[in-house]
Coordinates of C-alpha atoms in Angstrom, one line a residue:
Chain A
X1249 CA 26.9 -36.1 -20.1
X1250 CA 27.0 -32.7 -20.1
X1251 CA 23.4 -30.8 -22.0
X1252 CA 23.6 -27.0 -22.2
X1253 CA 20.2 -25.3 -22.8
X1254 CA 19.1 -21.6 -24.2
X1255 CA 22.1 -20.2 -22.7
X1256 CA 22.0 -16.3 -22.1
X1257 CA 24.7 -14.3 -20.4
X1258 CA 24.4 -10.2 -20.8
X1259 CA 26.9 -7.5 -19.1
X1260 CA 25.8 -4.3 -18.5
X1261 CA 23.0 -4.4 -21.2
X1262 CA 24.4 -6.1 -24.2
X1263 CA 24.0 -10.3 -24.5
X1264 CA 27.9 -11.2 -24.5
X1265 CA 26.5 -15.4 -25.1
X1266 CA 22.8 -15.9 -26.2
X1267 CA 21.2 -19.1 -26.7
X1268 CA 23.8 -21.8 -26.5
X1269 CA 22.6 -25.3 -26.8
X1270 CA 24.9 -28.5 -27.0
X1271 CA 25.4 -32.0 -25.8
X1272 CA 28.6 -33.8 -25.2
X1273 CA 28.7 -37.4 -24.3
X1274 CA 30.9 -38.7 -21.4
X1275 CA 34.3 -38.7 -22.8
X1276 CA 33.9 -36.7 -25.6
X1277 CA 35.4 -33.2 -26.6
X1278 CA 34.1 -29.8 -27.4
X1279 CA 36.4 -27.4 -29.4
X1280 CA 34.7 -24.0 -29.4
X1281 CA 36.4 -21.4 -31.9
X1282 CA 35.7 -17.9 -32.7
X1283 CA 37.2 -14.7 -32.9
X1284 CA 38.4 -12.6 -30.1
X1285 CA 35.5 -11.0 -28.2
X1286 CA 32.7 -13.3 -29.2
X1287 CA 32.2 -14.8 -25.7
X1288 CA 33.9 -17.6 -25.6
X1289 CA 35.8 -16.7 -22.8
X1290 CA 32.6 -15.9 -21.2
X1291 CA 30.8 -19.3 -22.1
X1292 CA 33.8 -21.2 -19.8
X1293 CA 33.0 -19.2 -17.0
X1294 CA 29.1 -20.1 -17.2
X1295 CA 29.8 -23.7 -17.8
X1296 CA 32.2 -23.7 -14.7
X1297 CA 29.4 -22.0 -13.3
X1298 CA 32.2 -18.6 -12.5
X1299 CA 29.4 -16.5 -13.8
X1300 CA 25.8 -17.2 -13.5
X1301 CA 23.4 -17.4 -16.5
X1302 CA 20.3 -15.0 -16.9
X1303 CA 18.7 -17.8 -18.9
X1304 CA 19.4 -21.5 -19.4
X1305 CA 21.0 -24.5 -17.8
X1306 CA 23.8 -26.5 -17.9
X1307 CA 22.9 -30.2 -16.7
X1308 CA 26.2 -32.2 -15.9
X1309 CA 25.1 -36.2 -15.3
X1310 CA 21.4 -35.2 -15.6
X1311 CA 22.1 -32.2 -12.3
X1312 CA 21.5 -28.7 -12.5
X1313 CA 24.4 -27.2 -12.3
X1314 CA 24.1 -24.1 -9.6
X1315 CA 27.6 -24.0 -7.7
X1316 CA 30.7 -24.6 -8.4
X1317 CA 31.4 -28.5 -9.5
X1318 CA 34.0 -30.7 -7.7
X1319 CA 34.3 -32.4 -10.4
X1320 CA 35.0 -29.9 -13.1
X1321 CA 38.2 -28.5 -13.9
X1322 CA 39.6 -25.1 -15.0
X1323 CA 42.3 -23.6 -17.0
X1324 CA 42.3 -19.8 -17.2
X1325 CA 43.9 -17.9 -19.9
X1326 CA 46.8 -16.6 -18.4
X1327 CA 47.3 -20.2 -16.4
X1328 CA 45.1 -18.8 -13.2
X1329 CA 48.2 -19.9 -10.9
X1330 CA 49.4 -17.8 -8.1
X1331 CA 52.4 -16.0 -8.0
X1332 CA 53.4 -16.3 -4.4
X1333 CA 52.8 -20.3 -3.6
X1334 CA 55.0 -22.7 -5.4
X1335 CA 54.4 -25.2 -7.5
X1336 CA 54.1 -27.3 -4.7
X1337 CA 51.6 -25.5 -3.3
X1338 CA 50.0 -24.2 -6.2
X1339 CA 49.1 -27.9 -7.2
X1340 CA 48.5 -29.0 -3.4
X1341 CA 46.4 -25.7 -2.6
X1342 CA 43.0 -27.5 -4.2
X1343 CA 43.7 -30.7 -1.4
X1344 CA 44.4 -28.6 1.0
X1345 CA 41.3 -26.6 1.1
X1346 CA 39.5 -30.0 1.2
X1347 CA 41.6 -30.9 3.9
X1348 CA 43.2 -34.2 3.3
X1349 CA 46.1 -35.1 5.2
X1350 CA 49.5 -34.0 4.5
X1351 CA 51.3 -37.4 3.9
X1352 CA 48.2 -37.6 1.2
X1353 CA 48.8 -34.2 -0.3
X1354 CA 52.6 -35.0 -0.5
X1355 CA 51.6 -38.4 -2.0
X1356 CA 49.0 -37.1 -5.0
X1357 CA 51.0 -33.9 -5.7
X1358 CA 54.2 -35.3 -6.7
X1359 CA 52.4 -38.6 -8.4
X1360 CA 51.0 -35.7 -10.4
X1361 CA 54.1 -33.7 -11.5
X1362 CA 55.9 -36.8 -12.1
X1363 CA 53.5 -37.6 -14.9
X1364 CA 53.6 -34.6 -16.2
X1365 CA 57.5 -34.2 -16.2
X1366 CA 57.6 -31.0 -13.9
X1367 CA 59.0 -32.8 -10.5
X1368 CA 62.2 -30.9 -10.5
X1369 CA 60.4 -27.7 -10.3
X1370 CA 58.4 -28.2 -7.7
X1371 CA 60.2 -25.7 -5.5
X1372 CA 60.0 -22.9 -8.0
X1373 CA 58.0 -20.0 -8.3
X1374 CA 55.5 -19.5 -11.8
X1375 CA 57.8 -16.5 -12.4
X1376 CA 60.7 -18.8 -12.7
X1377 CA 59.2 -21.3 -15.3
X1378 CA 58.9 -21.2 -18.8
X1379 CA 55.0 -20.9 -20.5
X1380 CA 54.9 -24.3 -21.5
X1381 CA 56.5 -25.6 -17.4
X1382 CA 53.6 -22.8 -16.1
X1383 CA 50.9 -24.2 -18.4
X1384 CA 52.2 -28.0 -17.4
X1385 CA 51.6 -26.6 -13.8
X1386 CA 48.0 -25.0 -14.3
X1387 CA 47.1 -29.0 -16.0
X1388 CA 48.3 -30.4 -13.0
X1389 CA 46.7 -28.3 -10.6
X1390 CA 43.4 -29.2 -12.5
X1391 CA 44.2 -33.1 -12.6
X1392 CA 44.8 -33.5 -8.9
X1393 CA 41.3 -33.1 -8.0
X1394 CA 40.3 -36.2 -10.8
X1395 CA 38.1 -34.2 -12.7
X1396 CA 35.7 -35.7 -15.2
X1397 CA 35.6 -32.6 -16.9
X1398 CA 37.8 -30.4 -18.0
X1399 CA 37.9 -26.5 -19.0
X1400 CA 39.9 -24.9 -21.1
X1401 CA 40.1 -20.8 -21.9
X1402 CA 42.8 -20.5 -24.8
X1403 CA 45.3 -22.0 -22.5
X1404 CA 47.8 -22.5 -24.9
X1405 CA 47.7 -19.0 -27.0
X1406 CA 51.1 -17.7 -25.7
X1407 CA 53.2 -20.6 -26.4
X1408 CA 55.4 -21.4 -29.2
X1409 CA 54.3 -23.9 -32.0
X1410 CA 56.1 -26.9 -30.4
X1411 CA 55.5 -26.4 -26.9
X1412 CA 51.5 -25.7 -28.4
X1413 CA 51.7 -29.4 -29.9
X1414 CA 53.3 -30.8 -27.1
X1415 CA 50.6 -29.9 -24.6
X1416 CA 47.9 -30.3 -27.1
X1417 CA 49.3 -34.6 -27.5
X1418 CA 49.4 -34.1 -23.4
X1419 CA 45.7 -33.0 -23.5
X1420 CA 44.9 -36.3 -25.7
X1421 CA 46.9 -38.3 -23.6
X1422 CA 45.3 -37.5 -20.4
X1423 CA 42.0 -37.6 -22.1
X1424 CA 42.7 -41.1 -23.4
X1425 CA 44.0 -42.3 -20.3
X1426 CA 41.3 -41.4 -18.0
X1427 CA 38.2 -40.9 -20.1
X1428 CA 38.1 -37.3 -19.7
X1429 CA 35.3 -35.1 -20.8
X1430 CA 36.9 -31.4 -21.9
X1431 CA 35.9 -27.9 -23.6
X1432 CA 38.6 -26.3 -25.1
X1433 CA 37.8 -22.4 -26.2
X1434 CA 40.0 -21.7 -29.1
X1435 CA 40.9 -19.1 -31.9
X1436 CA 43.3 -21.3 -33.4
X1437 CA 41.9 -23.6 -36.5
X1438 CA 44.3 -26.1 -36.2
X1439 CA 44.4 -26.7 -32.7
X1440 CA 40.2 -27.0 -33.1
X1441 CA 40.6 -29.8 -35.5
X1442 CA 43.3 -31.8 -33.5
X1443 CA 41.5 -31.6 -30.3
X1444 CA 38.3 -31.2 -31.0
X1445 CA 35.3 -34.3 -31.5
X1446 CA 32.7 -31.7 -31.8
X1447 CA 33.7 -28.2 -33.1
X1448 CA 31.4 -25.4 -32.9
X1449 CA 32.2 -21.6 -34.7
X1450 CA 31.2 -19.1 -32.3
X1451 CA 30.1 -15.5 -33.7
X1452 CA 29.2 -12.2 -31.2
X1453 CA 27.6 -14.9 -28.5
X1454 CA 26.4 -17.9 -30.6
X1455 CA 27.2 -21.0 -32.4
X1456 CA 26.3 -20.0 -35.8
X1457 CA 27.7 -23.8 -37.0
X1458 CA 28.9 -27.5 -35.7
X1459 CA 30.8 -30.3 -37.0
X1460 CA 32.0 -33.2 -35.8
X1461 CA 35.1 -34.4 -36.5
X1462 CA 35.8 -38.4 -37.1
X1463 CA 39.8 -37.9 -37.2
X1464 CA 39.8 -37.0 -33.6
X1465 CA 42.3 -39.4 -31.3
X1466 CA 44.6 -40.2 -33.8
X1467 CA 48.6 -38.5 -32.4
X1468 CA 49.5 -38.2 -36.0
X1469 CA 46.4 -36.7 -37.4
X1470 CA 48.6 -33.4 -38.0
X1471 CA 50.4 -35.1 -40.9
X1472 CA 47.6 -36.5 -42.1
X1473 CA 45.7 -35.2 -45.9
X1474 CA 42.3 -35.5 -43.8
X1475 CA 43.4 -32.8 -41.2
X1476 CA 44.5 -30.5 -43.9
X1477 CA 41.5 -30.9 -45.4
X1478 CA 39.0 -30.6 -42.2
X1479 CA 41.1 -27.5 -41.6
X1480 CA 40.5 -26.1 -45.0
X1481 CA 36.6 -26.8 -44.4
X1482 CA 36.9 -25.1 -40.8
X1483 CA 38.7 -22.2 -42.7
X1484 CA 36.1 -21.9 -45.3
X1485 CA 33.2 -22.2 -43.1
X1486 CA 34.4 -19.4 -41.0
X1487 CA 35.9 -16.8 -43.1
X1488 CA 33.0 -17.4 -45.5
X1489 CA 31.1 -16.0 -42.5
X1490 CA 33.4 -13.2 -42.1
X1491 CA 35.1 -14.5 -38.5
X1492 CA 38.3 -13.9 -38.9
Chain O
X328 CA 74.0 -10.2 -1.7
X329 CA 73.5 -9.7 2.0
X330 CA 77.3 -8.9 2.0
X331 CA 76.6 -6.1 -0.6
X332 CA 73.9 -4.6 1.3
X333 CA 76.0 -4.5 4.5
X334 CA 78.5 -2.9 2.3
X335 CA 76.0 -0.2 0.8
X336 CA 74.8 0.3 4.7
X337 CA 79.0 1.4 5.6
X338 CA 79.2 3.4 2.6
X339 CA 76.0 5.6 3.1
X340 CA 77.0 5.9 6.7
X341 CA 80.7 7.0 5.7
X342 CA 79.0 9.5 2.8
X343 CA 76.4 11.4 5.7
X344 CA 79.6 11.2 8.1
X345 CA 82.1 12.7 5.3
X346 CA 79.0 15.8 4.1
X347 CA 78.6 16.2 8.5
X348 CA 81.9 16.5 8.8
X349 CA 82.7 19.4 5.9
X350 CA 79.2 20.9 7.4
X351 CA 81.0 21.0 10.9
X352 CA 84.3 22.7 9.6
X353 CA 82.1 25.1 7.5
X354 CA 80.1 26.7 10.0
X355 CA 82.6 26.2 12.3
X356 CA 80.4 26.4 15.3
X357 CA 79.8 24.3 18.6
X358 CA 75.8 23.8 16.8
X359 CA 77.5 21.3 14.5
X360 CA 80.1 19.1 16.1
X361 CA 82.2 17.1 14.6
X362 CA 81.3 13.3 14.0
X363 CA 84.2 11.7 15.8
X364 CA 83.1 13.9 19.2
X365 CA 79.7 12.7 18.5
X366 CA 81.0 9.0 17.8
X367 CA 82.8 8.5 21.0
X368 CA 80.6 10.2 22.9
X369 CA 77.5 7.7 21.3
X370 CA 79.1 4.7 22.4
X371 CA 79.8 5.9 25.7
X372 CA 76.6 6.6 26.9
X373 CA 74.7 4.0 24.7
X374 CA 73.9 1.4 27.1
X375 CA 73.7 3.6 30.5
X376 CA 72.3 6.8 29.3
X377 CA 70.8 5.9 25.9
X378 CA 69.4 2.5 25.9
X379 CA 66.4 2.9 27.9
X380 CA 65.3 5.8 26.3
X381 CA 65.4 4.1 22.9
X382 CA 63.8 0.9 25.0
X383 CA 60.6 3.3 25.8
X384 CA 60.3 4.7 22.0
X385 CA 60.5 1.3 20.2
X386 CA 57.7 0.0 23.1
X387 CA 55.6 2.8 21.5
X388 CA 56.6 2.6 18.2
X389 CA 55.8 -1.0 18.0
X390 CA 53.3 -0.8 20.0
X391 CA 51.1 2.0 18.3
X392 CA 52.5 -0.1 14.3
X393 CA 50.9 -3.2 15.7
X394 CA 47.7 -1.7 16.9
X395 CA 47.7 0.3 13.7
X396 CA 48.2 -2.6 11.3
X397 CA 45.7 -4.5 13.1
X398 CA 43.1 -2.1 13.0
X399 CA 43.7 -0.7 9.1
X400 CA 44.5 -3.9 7.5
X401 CA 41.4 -5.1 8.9
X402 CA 39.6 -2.2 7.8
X403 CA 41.3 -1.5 4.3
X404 CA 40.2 -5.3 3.4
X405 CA 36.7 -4.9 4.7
X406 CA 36.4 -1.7 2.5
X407 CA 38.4 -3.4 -0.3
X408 CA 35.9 -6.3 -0.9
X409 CA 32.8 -4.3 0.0
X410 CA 31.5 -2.3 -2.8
X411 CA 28.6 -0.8 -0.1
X412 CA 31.1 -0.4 2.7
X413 CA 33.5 1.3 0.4
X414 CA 30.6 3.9 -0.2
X415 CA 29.9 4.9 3.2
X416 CA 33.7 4.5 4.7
X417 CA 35.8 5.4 2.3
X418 CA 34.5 9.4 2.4
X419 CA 35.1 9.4 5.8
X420 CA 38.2 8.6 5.7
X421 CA 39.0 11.1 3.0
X422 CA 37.3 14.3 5.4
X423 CA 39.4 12.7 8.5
X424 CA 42.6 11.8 6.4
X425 CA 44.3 15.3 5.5
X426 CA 43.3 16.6 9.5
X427 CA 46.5 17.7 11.1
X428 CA 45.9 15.0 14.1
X429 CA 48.7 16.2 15.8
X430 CA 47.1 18.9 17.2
X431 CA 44.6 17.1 19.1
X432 CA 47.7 15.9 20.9
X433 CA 46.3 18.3 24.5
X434 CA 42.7 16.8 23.9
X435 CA 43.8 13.3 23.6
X436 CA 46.4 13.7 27.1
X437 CA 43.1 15.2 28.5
X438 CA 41.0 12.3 28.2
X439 CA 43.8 9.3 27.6
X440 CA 46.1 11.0 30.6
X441 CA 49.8 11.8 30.3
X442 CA 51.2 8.2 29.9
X443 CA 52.1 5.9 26.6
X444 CA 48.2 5.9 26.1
X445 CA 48.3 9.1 24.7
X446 CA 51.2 8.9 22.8
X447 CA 50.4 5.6 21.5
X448 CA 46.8 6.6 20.1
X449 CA 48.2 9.7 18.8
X450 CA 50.4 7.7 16.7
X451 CA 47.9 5.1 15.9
X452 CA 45.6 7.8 14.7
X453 CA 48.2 9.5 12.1
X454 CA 49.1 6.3 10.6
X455 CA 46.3 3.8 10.5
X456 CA 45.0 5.9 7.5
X457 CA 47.7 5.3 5.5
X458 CA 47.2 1.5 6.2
X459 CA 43.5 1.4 5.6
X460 CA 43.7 3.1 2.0
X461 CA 46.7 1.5 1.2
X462 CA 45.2 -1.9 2.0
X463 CA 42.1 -1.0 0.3
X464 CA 43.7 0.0 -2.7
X465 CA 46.1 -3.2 -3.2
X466 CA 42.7 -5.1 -2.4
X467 CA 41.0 -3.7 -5.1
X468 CA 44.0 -4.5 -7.7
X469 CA 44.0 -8.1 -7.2
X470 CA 43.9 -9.2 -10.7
X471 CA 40.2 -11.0 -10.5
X472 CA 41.6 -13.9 -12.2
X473 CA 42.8 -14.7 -9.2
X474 CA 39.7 -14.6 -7.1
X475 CA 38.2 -17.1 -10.5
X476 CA 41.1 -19.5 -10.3
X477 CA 40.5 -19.8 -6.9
X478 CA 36.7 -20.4 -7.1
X479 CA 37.2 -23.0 -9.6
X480 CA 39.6 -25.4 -7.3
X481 CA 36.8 -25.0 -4.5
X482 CA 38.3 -22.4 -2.3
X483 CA 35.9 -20.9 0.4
X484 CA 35.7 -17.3 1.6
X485 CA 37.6 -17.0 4.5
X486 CA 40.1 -19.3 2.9
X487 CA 40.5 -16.8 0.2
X488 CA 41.7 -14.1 2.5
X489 CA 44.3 -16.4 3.3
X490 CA 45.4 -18.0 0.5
X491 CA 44.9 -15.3 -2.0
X492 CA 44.2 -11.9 -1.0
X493 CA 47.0 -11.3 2.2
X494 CA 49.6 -12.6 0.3
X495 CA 49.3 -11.0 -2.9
X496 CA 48.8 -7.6 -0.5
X497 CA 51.3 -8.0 1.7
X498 CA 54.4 -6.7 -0.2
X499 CA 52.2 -3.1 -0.3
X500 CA 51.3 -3.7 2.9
X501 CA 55.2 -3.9 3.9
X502 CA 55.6 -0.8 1.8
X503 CA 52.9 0.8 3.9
X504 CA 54.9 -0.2 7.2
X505 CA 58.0 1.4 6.2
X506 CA 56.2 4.8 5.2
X507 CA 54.1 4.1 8.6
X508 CA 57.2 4.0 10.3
X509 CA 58.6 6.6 9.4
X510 CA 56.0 8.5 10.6
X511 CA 55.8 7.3 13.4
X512 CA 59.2 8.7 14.7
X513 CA 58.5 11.9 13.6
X514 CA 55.3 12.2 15.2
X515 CA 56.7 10.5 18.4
X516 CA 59.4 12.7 18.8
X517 CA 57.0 15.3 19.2
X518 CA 54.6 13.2 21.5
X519 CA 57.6 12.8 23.8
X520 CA 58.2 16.2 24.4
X521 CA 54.9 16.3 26.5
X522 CA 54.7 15.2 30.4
X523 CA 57.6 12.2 29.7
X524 CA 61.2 11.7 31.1
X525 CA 61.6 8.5 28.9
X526 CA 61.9 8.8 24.9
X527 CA 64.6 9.6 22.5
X528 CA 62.8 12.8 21.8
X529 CA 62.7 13.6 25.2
X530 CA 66.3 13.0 25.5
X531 CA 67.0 15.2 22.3
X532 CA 64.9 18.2 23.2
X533 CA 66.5 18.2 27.0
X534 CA 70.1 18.3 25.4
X535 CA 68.9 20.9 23.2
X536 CA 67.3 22.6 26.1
X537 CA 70.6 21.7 28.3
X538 CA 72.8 23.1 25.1
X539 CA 74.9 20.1 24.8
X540 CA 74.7 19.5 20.7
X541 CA 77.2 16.4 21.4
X542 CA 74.7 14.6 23.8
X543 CA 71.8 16.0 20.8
X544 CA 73.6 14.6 18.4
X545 CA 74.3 11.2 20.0
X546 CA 70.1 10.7 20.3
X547 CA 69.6 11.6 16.7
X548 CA 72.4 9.0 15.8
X549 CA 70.5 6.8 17.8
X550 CA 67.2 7.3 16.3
X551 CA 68.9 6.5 12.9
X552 CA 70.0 3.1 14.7
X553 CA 67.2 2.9 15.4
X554 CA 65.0 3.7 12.1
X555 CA 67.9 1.5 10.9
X556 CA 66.7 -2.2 13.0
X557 CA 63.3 -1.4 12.3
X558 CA 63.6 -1.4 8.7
X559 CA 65.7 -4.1 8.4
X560 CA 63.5 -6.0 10.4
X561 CA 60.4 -5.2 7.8
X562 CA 63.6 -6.2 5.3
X563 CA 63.9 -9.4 6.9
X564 CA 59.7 -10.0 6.8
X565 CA 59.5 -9.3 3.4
X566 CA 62.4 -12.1 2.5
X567 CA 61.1 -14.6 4.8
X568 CA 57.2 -14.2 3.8
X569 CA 57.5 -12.5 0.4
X570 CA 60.1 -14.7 -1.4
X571 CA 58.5 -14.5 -4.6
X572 CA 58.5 -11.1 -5.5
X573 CA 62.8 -11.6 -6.1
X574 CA 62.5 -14.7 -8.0
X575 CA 64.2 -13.9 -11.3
X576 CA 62.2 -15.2 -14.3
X577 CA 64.9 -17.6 -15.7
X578 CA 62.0 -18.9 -18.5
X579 CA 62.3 -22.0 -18.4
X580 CA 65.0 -23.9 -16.7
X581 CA 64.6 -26.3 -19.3
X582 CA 62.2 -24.9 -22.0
X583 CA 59.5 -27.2 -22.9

């Protein structure tokens, strides 16, 4: 379970996040929208404990959370992989560090990519992938470590439509499959409603409103009346507060 | 590719030979003598005369690069991660910088002697600034996302410097070699005209001295061979450690 508390975060003066409070149950999603520059971005870092809070806690499984978590993972924005490892290594680099053996490493990494349909590229550099390959990457690198949480900064935002879709089902899949926990910062409405439980408008470092969501799960809720509708609601409820 | 580069290599030499040559008939004059002389008379007294001359400059040249790289990469990254250090180092190294070091050339054969010592430091003290703030600078332009990705999968300190920050430096640090090299000829060419009978500048200025412009022209043919291997070599570094920088963005093999 993961309970934030009277969040605060400022930067050279101004509050960029100011008293953030929410629960999510084990298993259970967060989809936090809002419009550029209203700290969402900001909020990922504090909750993967990147940045450290001037006020507030973040309790993971009932403990303070004051270094970086094992457990937790993290997608950046712009996919956070490095440009001069492979995907190999790029996925391997997080078992390496904790040193397990190389026949291991070999072992988990290309169980991983296998799953996730990027095996072939495993000798290639990010700069020779696609965004949606890259972003496929930056997911496995995140799984190998058997997170029970999951971060997410806009990591789909410079992919097409379809590819968009396709990782979002991938997100559900892997959060089906293995019970997974995950935050996904967002600015796009529909991606909110399919993958968030919980969805939370942020507005210049707050969460001015919640609601849950009781579609969530469901691979076809796209062509669906009720996502339409919960998107229409989402819509309303933010542009009725100026957002976007 | 490799094949094309060779290629390139033959026609620049054939261009600088085909300009030397019209420079020889114009001013017509033993100064200037004409590549074919030069040619023959190069591969004549390579190996006996000219080898172990260009032997004694590479020992310093690599020697005194080494040293160098050693000493400002080390530096530049301390400075580069170091907000504090940065304060206090970095206007030093501005005030010592722009110093024309080569004048302290007597004072450093004074208290290093008249061996390599002095020629190596003298070196090593002209280039290594170019290596710190170059190091320093590329440190600092690390895109931070970097140093957050790498937090976030566990990664410690020290194994950030070596999974993160030396290779996303070291193609400017490469860049910073071959500039450092460069250098480093020129200045020893000057070094070895002081209390040496070993050096290709040696053995330039004494067939200056000795007016034979074929036997000059033969050393400075050499020191292009020369110039040539070393840069090649840095050539073959960068392929081997920095493969990534050449990979063409195809976008998606297979776009998904």
């Amino acid at each position: 379970m993961i309970k934030v508390e009277n969040l605060f975060f400022s930067y050279q003066c101004k509050d960029v996040v100011k008293n953030i409070n929410f629960t999510i149950r084990e298993g259970e999603s967060l989809a936090i929208i809002g419009p550029s520059g209203c700290g969402k971005t900001t909020l990922v870092y504090l909750l993967a404990n990147l940045l450290t809070p001037n006020q507030g806690q973040i309790k993971i499984n009932n403990s303070i959370i004051d270094n970086i978590r094992k457990k937790t993972g993290v997608i950046l924005q712009n996919y956070g992989l490095f440009p001069w490892k492979t995907v190999y290594d790029n996925v391997s680099l997080g078992l390496e560090v904790r040193h397990f053996n190389k026949k291991k490493i070999k072992e988990k990494v290309l169980e991983v990519l296998n799953r996730l349909n990027i095996e072939e590229y495993k000798d290639n550099y990010p700069a020779e992938l696609s965004g949606g390959q890259r972003q496929r990457v930056a997911v496995a690198r995140s799984l190998i470590l058997k997170p029970d949480l999951l971060l997410m900064d806009e990591p789909f935002s410079a992919l097409d439509a379809i590819t968009r879709e396709e990782m979002q089902n991938l997100i559900l899949h892997i959060h089906k499959d293995n019970n997974l926990s995950f935050i996904i910062v967002t600015h796009n409405i529909d991606e909110a409603v399919f993958l968030g439980q919980n969805i939370a408008i942020m507005k210049e470092g707050t969460f001015i409103d919640q609601l849950d969501n009781p579609y969530f799960g469901d691979f076809k809720l796209r062509e669906k009346e009720e996502f339409f509708k919960l998107c229409k609601n989402l819509r309303t409820m933010m542009s009725g507060d100026d957002l976007l | 590719m490799i094949k094309g580069k060779k290629l390139n290599i033959i026609k620049g030499a054939l261009f600088i030979t085909i300009i030397w040559y019209f420079i020889h008939l114009l001013i017509s004059s033993n100064i200037i003598p004409d590549p074919f002389t030069v040619f023959l008379n190069f591969f004549e007294i390579l190996i006996p005369v000219l080898l172990p001359h260009l032997a004694m400059s590479l020992y310093r040249i690599l020697t005194a690069v080494v040293l160098a790289l050693i000493i400002g990469v080390s530096l530049g990254l301390l400075i580069g991660r170091n907000e504090r250090v940065d304060q206090y180092i970095s206007p030093i190294i501005y005030l010592l910088y722009p110093i024309p070091k080569i004048a302290f050339l007597p004072i450093i054969m004074l208290l290093l002697g008249l061996g390599n010592r002095s020629k190596i430091v003298l070196i090593i003290i002209i280039v290594v600034f170019q290596i710190i703030v170059t190091t320093r600078d590329s440190v600092k332009n690390v895109d931070p996302e970097y140093f957050y990705s790498a937090q976030s999968i566990g990664i410690s300190s020290l194994q950030t410097y070596q999974h993160i920050i030396i290779p996303a430096i070291l193609p400017q640090i490469l860049t910073a070699l071959r500039i450092t090299v460069g250098t480093s000829i020129a200045v020893l060419f000057y070094a070895e005209n002081f209390a040496t009978q070993y050096g290709i500048g040696y053995y330039i200025m004494n067939s200056w001295i000795m007016v034979n412009y074929v036997d000059m022209f033969s050393g400075i043919l050499a020191v292009s061979f020369l110039g040539l291997l070393i840069f090649k070599s840095i050539d073959i570094i960068e392929i081997r450690f920095c493969l990534w920088i050449n990979v063409k963005n195809t976008k998606g093999v297979n776009n998904q």
